[in-house]
PDB file of C-alpha atoms in Angstrom:
ATOM      1  CA  MET D   1     165.988 -84.638 -51.857  1.00 40.00           C
ATOM      2  CA  PRO D   2     163.153 -86.594 -51.208  1.00 39.00           C
ATOM      3  CA  GLY D   3     159.729 -86.049 -52.717  1.00 42.00           C
ATOM      4  CA  ARG D   4     158.248 -85.053 -56.269  1.00 44.00           C
ATOM      5  CA  CYS D   5     157.016 -81.916 -57.299  1.00 45.00           C
ATOM      6  CA  ARG D   6     155.269 -80.523 -60.522  1.00 48.00           C
ATOM      7  CA  THR D   7     156.387 -77.681 -62.473  1.00 48.00           C
ATOM      8  CA  SER D   8     154.921 -75.906 -65.359  1.00 54.00           C
ATOM      9  CA  THR D   9     157.947 -76.721 -67.387  1.00 52.00           C
ATOM     10  CA  SER D  10     158.067 -79.461 -70.136  1.00 60.00           C
ATOM     11  CA  PRO D  11     159.455 -82.923 -69.398  1.00 61.00           C
ATOM     12  CA  ALA D  12     162.554 -82.172 -71.159  1.00 64.00           C
ATOM     13  CA  THR D  13     163.256 -79.218 -69.180  1.00 76.00           C
ATOM     14  CA  VAL D  14     166.223 -79.573 -66.615  1.00 85.00           C
ATOM     15  CA  THR D  15     165.401 -77.656 -63.192  1.00 87.00           C
ATOM     16  CA  ARG D  16     167.498 -76.882 -60.340  1.00 87.00           C
ATOM     17  CA  ALA D  17     165.956 -76.504 -56.959  1.00 87.00           C
ATOM     18  CA  GLY D  18     166.788 -73.764 -54.274  1.00 89.00           C
ATOM     19  CA  ILE D  19     165.992 -74.640 -50.789  1.00 91.00           C
ATOM     20  CA  ARG D  20     165.835 -71.713 -48.221  1.00 93.00           C
ATOM     21  CA  PRO D  21     166.867 -72.696 -44.664  1.00 94.00           C
ATOM     22  CA  GLU D  22     163.520 -72.278 -43.314  1.00 94.00           C
ATOM     23  CA  ALA D  23     162.019 -74.948 -45.675  1.00 92.00           C
ATOM     24  CA  PHE D  24     163.987 -77.660 -43.957  1.00 92.00           C
ATOM     25  CA  ALA D  25     162.193 -79.292 -40.845  1.00 89.00           C
ATOM     26  CA  ALA D  26     163.320 -81.582 -38.309  1.00 88.00           C
ATOM     27  CA  ALA D  27     161.875 -85.080 -39.126  1.00 87.00           C
ATOM     28  CA  ASP D  28     161.704 -88.520 -37.362  1.00 78.00           C
ATOM     29  CA  ALA D  29     162.642 -91.882 -38.999  1.00 72.00           C
ATOM     30  CA  ALA D  30     158.843 -92.471 -39.917  1.00 68.00           C
ATOM     31  CA  ALA D  31     158.870 -89.439 -42.302  1.00 72.00           C
ATOM     32  CA  CYS D  32     160.265 -88.924 -45.723  1.00 78.00           C
ATOM     33  CA  ALA D  33     163.672 -87.471 -44.663  1.00 87.00           C
ATOM     34  CA  PHE D  34     167.195 -87.841 -45.225  1.00 91.00           C
ATOM     35  CA  ARG D  35     170.176 -87.828 -42.945  1.00 91.00           C
ATOM     36  CA  ALA D  36     173.108 -85.113 -42.684  1.00 93.00           C
ATOM     37  CA  GLN D  37     175.764 -84.522 -40.362  1.00 95.00           C
ATOM     38  CA  ALA D  38     175.652 -81.031 -38.637  1.00 96.00           C
ATOM     39  CA  THR D  39     179.160 -79.447 -39.554  1.00 97.00           C
ATOM     40  CA  MET D  40     178.579 -76.148 -37.890  1.00 97.00           C
ATOM     41  CA  VAL D  41     175.473 -74.683 -35.476  1.00 97.00           C
ATOM     42  CA  GLU D  42     174.849 -70.916 -34.917  1.00 97.00           C
ATOM     43  CA  HIS D  43     172.427 -70.602 -32.215  1.00 96.00           C
ATOM     44  CA  LEU D  44     170.818 -67.201 -32.910  1.00 96.00           C
ATOM     45  CA  GLY D  45     168.332 -67.054 -29.840  1.00 93.00           C
ATOM     46  CA  ALA D  46     165.013 -68.049 -30.998  1.00 95.00           C
ATOM     47  CA  THR D  47     166.244 -70.277 -33.653  1.00 96.00           C
ATOM     48  CA  SER D  48     169.477 -72.259 -34.368  1.00 97.00           C
ATOM     49  CA  LEU D  49     171.195 -72.139 -37.869  1.00 97.00           C
ATOM     50  CA  VAL D  50     172.362 -75.845 -38.794  1.00 97.00           C
ATOM     51  CA  HIS D  51     174.938 -76.125 -41.292  1.00 97.00           C
ATOM     52  CA  PHE D  52     175.220 -79.456 -43.155  1.00 96.00           C
ATOM     53  CA  SER D  53     176.584 -80.672 -46.646  1.00 92.00           C
ATOM     54  CA  HIS D  54     174.108 -83.091 -48.624  1.00 88.00           C
ATOM     55  CA  ALA D  55     174.901 -84.434 -52.567  1.00 86.00           C
ATOM     56  CA  GLY D  56     178.093 -82.235 -52.430  1.00 88.00           C
ATOM     57  CA  GLN D  57     176.245 -78.749 -51.513  1.00 89.00           C
ATOM     58  CA  ASP D  58     176.452 -76.863 -48.468  1.00 94.00           C
ATOM     59  CA  CYS D  59     173.206 -76.205 -46.824  1.00 95.00           C
ATOM     60  CA  ALA D  60     171.633 -74.673 -43.926  1.00 96.00           C
ATOM     61  CA  ALA D  61     168.485 -75.310 -42.025  1.00 96.00           C
ATOM     62  CA  LEU D  62     166.610 -72.978 -39.543  1.00 96.00           C
ATOM     63  CA  MET D  63     165.519 -75.090 -36.364  1.00 95.00           C
ATOM     64  CA  GLU D  64     164.261 -74.674 -33.039  1.00 94.00           C
ATOM     65  CA  PRO D  65     167.076 -74.776 -30.481  1.00 94.00           C
ATOM     66  CA  ALA D  66     165.847 -77.754 -28.681  1.00 92.00           C
ATOM     67  CA  ALA D  67     165.821 -79.778 -31.932  1.00 91.00           C
ATOM     68  CA  ALA D  68     169.121 -78.496 -33.183  1.00 94.00           C
ATOM     69  CA  PRO D  69     171.965 -80.981 -33.176  1.00 95.00           C
ATOM     70  CA  ARG D  70     175.357 -80.276 -31.892  1.00 96.00           C
ATOM     71  CA  ALA D  71     178.143 -79.956 -34.629  1.00 97.00           C
ATOM     72  CA  GLY D  72     179.302 -83.532 -35.762  1.00 96.00           C
ATOM     73  CA  GLN D  73     175.900 -85.137 -34.725  1.00 96.00           C
ATOM     74  CA  ASP D  74     173.630 -86.562 -37.324  1.00 94.00           C
ATOM     75  CA  VAL D  75     170.254 -84.945 -38.008  1.00 92.00           C
ATOM     76  CA  LEU D  76     167.138 -86.490 -40.039  1.00 92.00           C
ATOM     77  CA  LEU D  77     165.808 -83.545 -42.103  1.00 93.00           C
ATOM     78  CA  SER D  78     162.729 -83.111 -44.459  1.00 92.00           C
ATOM     79  CA  VAL D  79     161.885 -80.614 -46.788  1.00 90.00           C
ATOM     80  CA  ASP D  80     158.448 -79.105 -47.430  1.00 88.00           C
ATOM     81  CA  PRO D  81     158.058 -79.534 -51.229  1.00 87.00           C
ATOM     82  CA  SER D  82     155.723 -76.382 -51.577  1.00 90.00           C
ATOM     83  CA  ARG D  83     158.615 -74.268 -50.394  1.00 90.00           C
ATOM     84  CA  LEU D  84     161.047 -75.220 -53.188  1.00 89.00           C
ATOM     85  CA  CYS D  85     162.268 -72.502 -55.430  1.00 91.00           C
ATOM     86  CA  LEU D  86     162.728 -74.163 -59.055  1.00 91.00           C
ATOM     87  CA  PHE D  87     165.037 -72.577 -61.703  1.00 92.00           C
ATOM     88  CA  ASP D  88     165.747 -73.385 -65.270  1.00 90.00           C
ATOM     89  CA  ALA D  89     169.188 -74.795 -65.308  1.00 89.00           C
ATOM     90  CA  ASP D  90     170.267 -73.372 -68.545  1.00 89.00           C
ATOM     91  CA  SER D  91     169.089 -69.730 -68.149  1.00 90.00           C
ATOM     92  CA  GLY D  92     168.652 -69.602 -64.333  1.00 89.00           C
ATOM     93  CA  ARG D  93     165.214 -67.876 -64.427  1.00 90.00           C
ATOM     94  CA  ALA D  94     162.496 -68.941 -61.988  1.00 90.00           C
ATOM     95  CA  VAL D  95     159.860 -71.531 -63.255  1.00 87.00           C
TER      96      VAL D  95
END
């Protein structure tokens, strides 16, 4: 994912990031964003849940229905770094 964040772990600690669907946002080309292809879109009324794959992981983003792509379309997404959930890769504990 684009962006950098600071943690309280030592530089030698390997962490994994967990990203909740509400941490993603639709982005424009000028933003620090990545492109993904929507594999499925669930319209849930006030929001849409956009499913996509990134770096070999299945992911989902909550979006406003007007900004949601159709399945098969590309979407530009960004992640709010302050909303990342970081975990120690060895123990699985939150850092």
